[in-house]
């Protein structure tokens, strides 16, 4: 039973984490670049440097948010189930 709860919680936290990380990235990008829109890697409007910097920032933010959410969820599941 705890595996089912864990997998379900993992799916939900993944969705929430992605949404939170995306919102944080948009705000960080706006502050860092002064632009409202994040660069689209498939657009000719942006150069390699801008695309790669944006991807690195986005990846770092996603990694931190995912770690925080996963760690918090794991602790709560452990306390609730004793496992």
Short mmCIF file of N, CA, C and O in Angstrom, two decimals:
data_model
loop_
_atom_site.label_atom_id
_atom_site.label_comp_id
_atom_site.label_asym_id
_atom_site.label_seq_id
_atom_site.Cartn_x
_atom_site.Cartn_y
_atom_site.Cartn_z
N UNK A 1 0.83 -1.20 0.00
CA UNK A 1 0.00 0.00 0.00
C UNK A 1 0.87 1.26 0.00
O UNK A 1 0.56 2.22 -0.67
N UNK A 2 1.96 1.24 0.79
CA UNK A 2 2.80 2.43 0.86
C UNK A 2 3.48 2.71 -0.47
O UNK A 2 3.77 3.87 -0.78
N UNK A 3 3.75 1.67 -1.30
CA UNK A 3 4.34 1.89 -2.62
C UNK A 3 3.37 2.64 -3.53
O UNK A 3 3.76 3.51 -4.29
N UNK A 4 2.09 2.29 -3.43
CA UNK A 4 1.07 2.97 -4.24
C UNK A 4 0.96 4.43 -3.82
O UNK A 4 0.93 5.33 -4.66
N UNK A 5 0.93 4.67 -2.53
CA UNK A 5 0.86 6.04 -2.02
C UNK A 5 2.10 6.81 -2.44
O UNK A 5 2.01 7.96 -2.88
N UNK A 6 3.25 6.18 -2.35
CA UNK A 6 4.50 6.83 -2.71
C UNK A 6 4.54 7.20 -4.19
O UNK A 6 4.93 8.31 -4.55
N UNK A 7 4.11 6.29 -5.06
CA UNK A 7 4.10 6.56 -6.50
C UNK A 7 3.09 7.65 -6.85
O UNK A 7 3.36 8.52 -7.67
N UNK A 8 1.92 7.59 -6.24
CA UNK A 8 0.91 8.63 -6.48
C UNK A 8 1.37 9.99 -6.01
O UNK A 8 1.21 10.99 -6.69
N UNK A 9 2.00 9.99 -4.84
CA UNK A 9 2.53 11.24 -4.31
C UNK A 9 3.65 11.76 -5.21
O UNK A 9 3.74 12.96 -5.46
N UNK A 10 4.47 10.86 -5.72
CA UNK A 10 5.56 11.25 -6.62
C UNK A 10 5.03 11.91 -7.89
O UNK A 10 5.61 12.89 -8.37
N UNK A 11 3.96 11.39 -8.43
CA UNK A 11 3.37 11.97 -9.63
C UNK A 11 2.82 13.37 -9.36
O UNK A 11 3.05 14.30 -10.13
N UNK A 12 2.13 13.49 -8.25
CA UNK A 12 1.54 14.80 -7.90
C UNK A 12 2.64 15.81 -7.60
O UNK A 12 2.60 16.94 -8.08
N UNK A 13 3.65 15.41 -6.83
CA UNK A 13 4.72 16.35 -6.49
C UNK A 13 5.53 16.72 -7.74
O UNK A 13 6.02 17.84 -7.83
N UNK A 14 5.63 15.80 -8.69
CA UNK A 14 6.32 16.12 -9.94
C UNK A 14 5.59 17.21 -10.72
O UNK A 14 6.22 18.14 -11.24
N UNK A 15 4.28 17.10 -10.78
CA UNK A 15 3.49 18.12 -11.48
C UNK A 15 3.55 19.46 -10.76
O UNK A 15 3.74 20.51 -11.39
N UNK A 16 3.40 19.42 -9.45
CA UNK A 16 3.45 20.66 -8.67
C UNK A 16 4.84 21.28 -8.76
O UNK A 16 4.99 22.49 -8.97
N UNK A 17 5.86 20.44 -8.63
CA UNK A 17 7.23 20.93 -8.72
C UNK A 17 7.54 21.58 -10.05
O UNK A 17 8.19 22.62 -10.12
N UNK A 18 7.07 20.97 -11.13
CA UNK A 18 7.28 21.55 -12.46
C UNK A 18 6.62 22.91 -12.61
O UNK A 18 7.19 23.84 -13.17
N UNK A 19 5.40 23.01 -12.09
CA UNK A 19 4.68 24.29 -12.16
C UNK A 19 5.38 25.37 -11.33
O UNK A 19 5.54 26.51 -11.77
N UNK A 20 5.80 24.99 -10.12
CA UNK A 20 6.49 25.95 -9.24
C UNK A 20 7.82 26.37 -9.86
O UNK A 20 8.15 27.56 -9.91
N UNK A 21 8.59 25.40 -10.36
CA UNK A 21 9.88 25.72 -10.96
C UNK A 21 9.71 26.61 -12.19
O UNK A 21 10.50 27.54 -12.40
N UNK A 22 8.69 26.34 -12.99
CA UNK A 22 8.44 27.17 -14.18
C UNK A 22 8.11 28.60 -13.81
O UNK A 22 8.60 29.55 -14.43
N UNK A 23 7.30 28.77 -12.78
CA UNK A 23 6.94 30.12 -12.34
C UNK A 23 8.16 30.87 -11.78
O UNK A 23 8.36 32.06 -12.06
N UNK A 24 8.97 30.16 -11.00
CA UNK A 24 10.18 30.78 -10.45
C UNK A 24 11.13 31.17 -11.59
O UNK A 24 11.69 32.26 -11.60
N UNK A 25 11.31 30.26 -12.55
CA UNK A 25 12.21 30.54 -13.68
C UNK A 25 11.76 31.77 -14.45
O UNK A 25 12.59 32.62 -14.82
N UNK A 26 10.47 31.89 -14.71
CA UNK A 26 9.98 33.06 -15.45
C UNK A 26 10.32 34.36 -14.72
O UNK A 26 10.73 35.35 -15.34
N UNK A 27 10.17 34.37 -13.40
CA UNK A 27 10.49 35.57 -12.62
C UNK A 27 11.99 35.85 -12.60
O UNK A 27 12.42 36.99 -12.74
N UNK A 28 12.79 34.80 -12.42
CA UNK A 28 14.25 34.97 -12.41
C UNK A 28 14.72 35.46 -13.77
O UNK A 28 15.55 36.36 -13.86
N UNK A 29 14.19 34.89 -14.85
CA UNK A 29 14.59 35.30 -16.19
C UNK A 29 14.21 36.77 -16.43
O UNK A 29 14.98 37.53 -17.02
N UNK A 30 13.03 37.15 -15.98
CA UNK A 30 12.59 38.53 -16.14
C UNK A 30 13.55 39.49 -15.44
O UNK A 30 13.93 40.53 -15.99
N UNK A 31 13.97 39.14 -14.23
CA UNK A 31 14.90 39.98 -13.47
C UNK A 31 16.29 39.99 -14.11
O UNK A 31 16.94 41.03 -14.18
N UNK A 32 16.75 38.84 -14.57
CA UNK A 32 18.10 38.72 -15.11
C UNK A 32 18.24 39.35 -16.49
O UNK A 32 19.26 39.97 -16.79
N UNK A 33 17.23 39.19 -17.33
CA UNK A 33 17.35 39.64 -18.71
C UNK A 33 16.59 40.92 -19.01
O UNK A 33 16.85 41.57 -20.03
N UNK A 34 15.62 41.26 -18.17
CA UNK A 34 14.79 42.41 -18.45
C UNK A 34 13.71 42.14 -19.49
O UNK A 34 13.03 43.05 -19.93
N UNK A 35 13.57 40.88 -19.89
CA UNK A 35 12.58 40.50 -20.90
C UNK A 35 11.47 39.71 -20.23
O UNK A 35 11.70 38.93 -19.33
N UNK A 36 10.24 39.91 -20.71
CA UNK A 36 9.09 39.21 -20.15
C UNK A 36 9.02 37.75 -20.57
O UNK A 36 8.56 36.90 -19.81
N UNK A 37 9.46 37.44 -21.79
CA UNK A 37 9.36 36.08 -22.30
C UNK A 37 10.68 35.34 -22.17
O UNK A 37 11.74 35.93 -22.39
N UNK A 38 10.58 34.06 -21.84
CA UNK A 38 11.78 33.22 -21.79
C UNK A 38 12.13 32.79 -23.21
O UNK A 38 11.25 32.66 -24.06
N UNK A 39 13.42 32.57 -23.49
CA UNK A 39 13.81 32.19 -24.85
C UNK A 39 13.30 30.81 -25.25
O UNK A 39 13.35 29.87 -24.46
N UNK A 40 12.84 30.72 -26.46
CA UNK A 40 12.38 29.44 -27.02
C UNK A 40 13.55 28.85 -27.82
O UNK A 40 14.02 29.47 -28.77
N UNK A 41 14.03 27.68 -27.44
CA UNK A 41 15.19 27.10 -28.11
C UNK A 41 15.01 26.87 -29.61
O UNK A 41 15.99 26.81 -30.34
N UNK A 42 13.78 26.76 -30.08
CA UNK A 42 13.55 26.51 -31.51
C UNK A 42 13.40 27.78 -32.32
O UNK A 42 13.28 27.73 -33.53
N UNK A 43 13.44 28.93 -31.66
CA UNK A 43 13.25 30.21 -32.35
C UNK A 43 14.59 30.77 -32.84
O UNK A 43 15.60 30.70 -32.15
N UNK A 44 14.58 31.34 -34.05
CA UNK A 44 15.77 31.99 -34.59
C UNK A 44 16.01 33.35 -33.95
O UNK A 44 17.03 33.99 -34.19
N UNK A 45 15.09 33.79 -33.13
CA UNK A 45 15.15 35.11 -32.49
C UNK A 45 16.25 35.16 -31.42
O UNK A 45 16.72 36.22 -31.06
N UNK A 46 16.66 34.01 -30.90
CA UNK A 46 17.63 33.95 -29.81
C UNK A 46 18.92 33.28 -30.26
O UNK A 46 18.90 32.34 -31.04
N UNK A 47 20.03 33.76 -29.71
CA UNK A 47 21.32 33.15 -30.02
C UNK A 47 21.62 31.99 -29.09
O UNK A 47 20.92 31.76 -28.09
N UNK A 48 22.69 31.26 -29.42
CA UNK A 48 23.09 30.11 -28.62
C UNK A 48 23.35 30.48 -27.17
O UNK A 48 22.95 29.77 -26.26
N UNK A 49 24.04 31.58 -26.97
CA UNK A 49 24.41 31.97 -25.61
C UNK A 49 23.16 32.17 -24.75
O UNK A 49 23.08 31.64 -23.62
N UNK A 50 22.20 32.90 -25.26
CA UNK A 50 20.97 33.17 -24.50
C UNK A 50 20.19 31.87 -24.22
O UNK A 50 19.69 31.67 -23.12
N UNK A 51 20.13 31.00 -25.22
CA UNK A 51 19.42 29.73 -25.06
C UNK A 51 20.09 28.86 -23.99
O UNK A 51 19.43 28.29 -23.12
N UNK A 52 21.42 28.76 -24.05
CA UNK A 52 22.13 27.90 -23.10
C UNK A 52 22.13 28.46 -21.69
O UNK A 52 22.00 27.69 -20.72
N UNK A 53 22.24 29.77 -21.55
CA UNK A 53 22.17 30.37 -20.21
C UNK A 53 20.78 30.14 -19.62
O UNK A 53 20.65 29.76 -18.45
N UNK A 54 19.75 30.35 -20.42
CA UNK A 54 18.38 30.13 -19.94
C UNK A 54 18.17 28.67 -19.54
O UNK A 54 17.57 28.37 -18.50
N UNK A 55 18.68 27.73 -20.34
CA UNK A 55 18.53 26.31 -20.03
C UNK A 55 19.26 25.94 -18.74
O UNK A 55 18.74 25.16 -17.93
N UNK A 56 20.44 26.51 -18.54
CA UNK A 56 21.20 26.22 -17.31
C UNK A 56 20.48 26.76 -16.08
O UNK A 56 20.38 26.07 -15.05
N UNK A 57 19.96 27.96 -16.17
CA UNK A 57 19.22 28.55 -15.05
C UNK A 57 17.96 27.74 -14.77
O UNK A 57 17.66 27.40 -13.62
N UNK A 58 17.24 27.39 -15.82
CA UNK A 58 16.01 26.62 -15.66
C UNK A 58 16.30 25.25 -15.05
O UNK A 58 15.58 24.79 -14.16
N UNK A 59 17.36 24.59 -15.49
CA UNK A 59 17.72 23.29 -14.95
C UNK A 59 18.09 23.36 -13.48
O UNK A 59 17.70 22.49 -12.69
N UNK A 60 18.85 24.38 -13.11
CA UNK A 60 19.24 24.54 -11.70
C UNK A 60 18.02 24.78 -10.82
O UNK A 60 17.89 24.18 -9.75
N UNK A 61 17.14 25.65 -11.27
CA UNK A 61 15.93 25.95 -10.49
C UNK A 61 15.07 24.69 -10.36
O UNK A 61 14.60 24.36 -9.27
N UNK A 62 14.89 23.97 -11.46
CA UNK A 62 14.07 22.75 -11.42
C UNK A 62 14.68 21.73 -10.45
O UNK A 62 13.97 21.11 -9.67
N UNK A 63 16.00 21.56 -10.51
CA UNK A 63 16.66 20.60 -9.63
C UNK A 63 16.48 20.93 -8.16
O UNK A 63 16.21 20.05 -7.34
N UNK A 64 16.62 22.20 -7.81
CA UNK A 64 16.47 22.62 -6.42
C UNK A 64 15.01 22.44 -5.96
O UNK A 64 14.76 21.90 -4.88
N UNK A 65 14.08 22.88 -6.77
CA UNK A 65 12.66 22.76 -6.41
C UNK A 65 12.28 21.29 -6.26
O UNK A 65 11.61 20.90 -5.31
N UNK A 66 12.72 20.44 -7.18
CA UNK A 66 12.42 19.01 -7.11
C UNK A 66 13.00 18.40 -5.84
O UNK A 66 12.32 17.62 -5.16
N UNK A 67 14.23 18.74 -5.51
CA UNK A 67 14.85 18.20 -4.30
C UNK A 67 14.08 18.62 -3.05
O UNK A 67 13.84 17.79 -2.15
N UNK A 68 13.68 19.87 -2.98
CA UNK A 68 12.93 20.37 -1.81
C UNK A 68 11.59 19.64 -1.70
O UNK A 68 11.21 19.17 -0.62
N UNK A 69 10.87 19.54 -2.80
CA UNK A 69 9.55 18.91 -2.76
C UNK A 69 9.66 17.42 -2.47
O UNK A 69 8.92 16.88 -1.65
N UNK A 70 10.60 16.74 -3.12
CA UNK A 70 10.77 15.30 -2.88
C UNK A 70 11.17 15.02 -1.44
O UNK A 70 10.64 14.11 -0.80
N UNK A 71 12.09 15.82 -0.93
CA UNK A 71 12.55 15.61 0.46
C UNK A 71 11.41 15.85 1.45
O UNK A 71 11.23 15.08 2.39
N UNK A 72 10.64 16.90 1.23
CA UNK A 72 9.51 17.21 2.10
C UNK A 72 8.45 16.11 2.04
O UNK A 72 7.95 15.64 3.06
N UNK A 73 8.11 15.68 0.83
CA UNK A 73 7.09 14.63 0.65
C UNK A 73 7.55 13.32 1.28
O UNK A 73 6.75 12.63 1.93
N UNK A 74 8.81 12.97 1.10
CA UNK A 74 9.32 11.72 1.67
C UNK A 74 9.23 11.74 3.19
O UNK A 74 8.83 10.75 3.80
N UNK A 75 9.57 12.86 3.79
CA UNK A 75 9.48 12.97 5.25
C UNK A 75 8.05 12.83 5.73
O UNK A 75 7.78 12.15 6.73
N UNK A 76 7.12 13.45 5.02
CA UNK A 76 5.72 13.37 5.42
C UNK A 76 5.16 11.96 5.24
O UNK A 76 4.40 11.47 6.08
N UNK A 77 5.53 11.30 4.15
CA UNK A 77 5.09 9.92 3.91
C UNK A 77 5.66 9.01 4.99
O UNK A 77 4.97 8.15 5.54
N UNK A 78 6.92 9.21 5.31
CA UNK A 78 7.57 8.39 6.34
C UNK A 78 6.87 8.55 7.68
O UNK A 78 6.62 7.58 8.38
N UNK A 79 6.57 9.78 8.04
CA UNK A 79 5.87 10.02 9.31
C UNK A 79 4.46 9.44 9.30
O UNK A 79 3.98 8.91 10.31
N UNK A 80 3.79 9.50 8.17
CA UNK A 80 2.41 9.00 8.08
C UNK A 80 2.34 7.48 8.06
O UNK A 80 1.42 6.90 8.65
N UNK A 81 3.32 6.84 7.41
CA UNK A 81 3.26 5.39 7.26
C UNK A 81 4.22 4.64 8.18
O UNK A 81 4.08 3.43 8.36
N UNK A 82 5.20 5.33 8.71
CA UNK A 82 6.19 4.68 9.55
C UNK A 82 7.25 3.95 8.74
O UNK A 82 8.06 3.22 9.29
N UNK A 83 7.27 4.15 7.42
CA UNK A 83 8.24 3.50 6.54
C UNK A 83 9.04 4.51 5.77
O UNK A 83 8.64 5.52 5.40
#
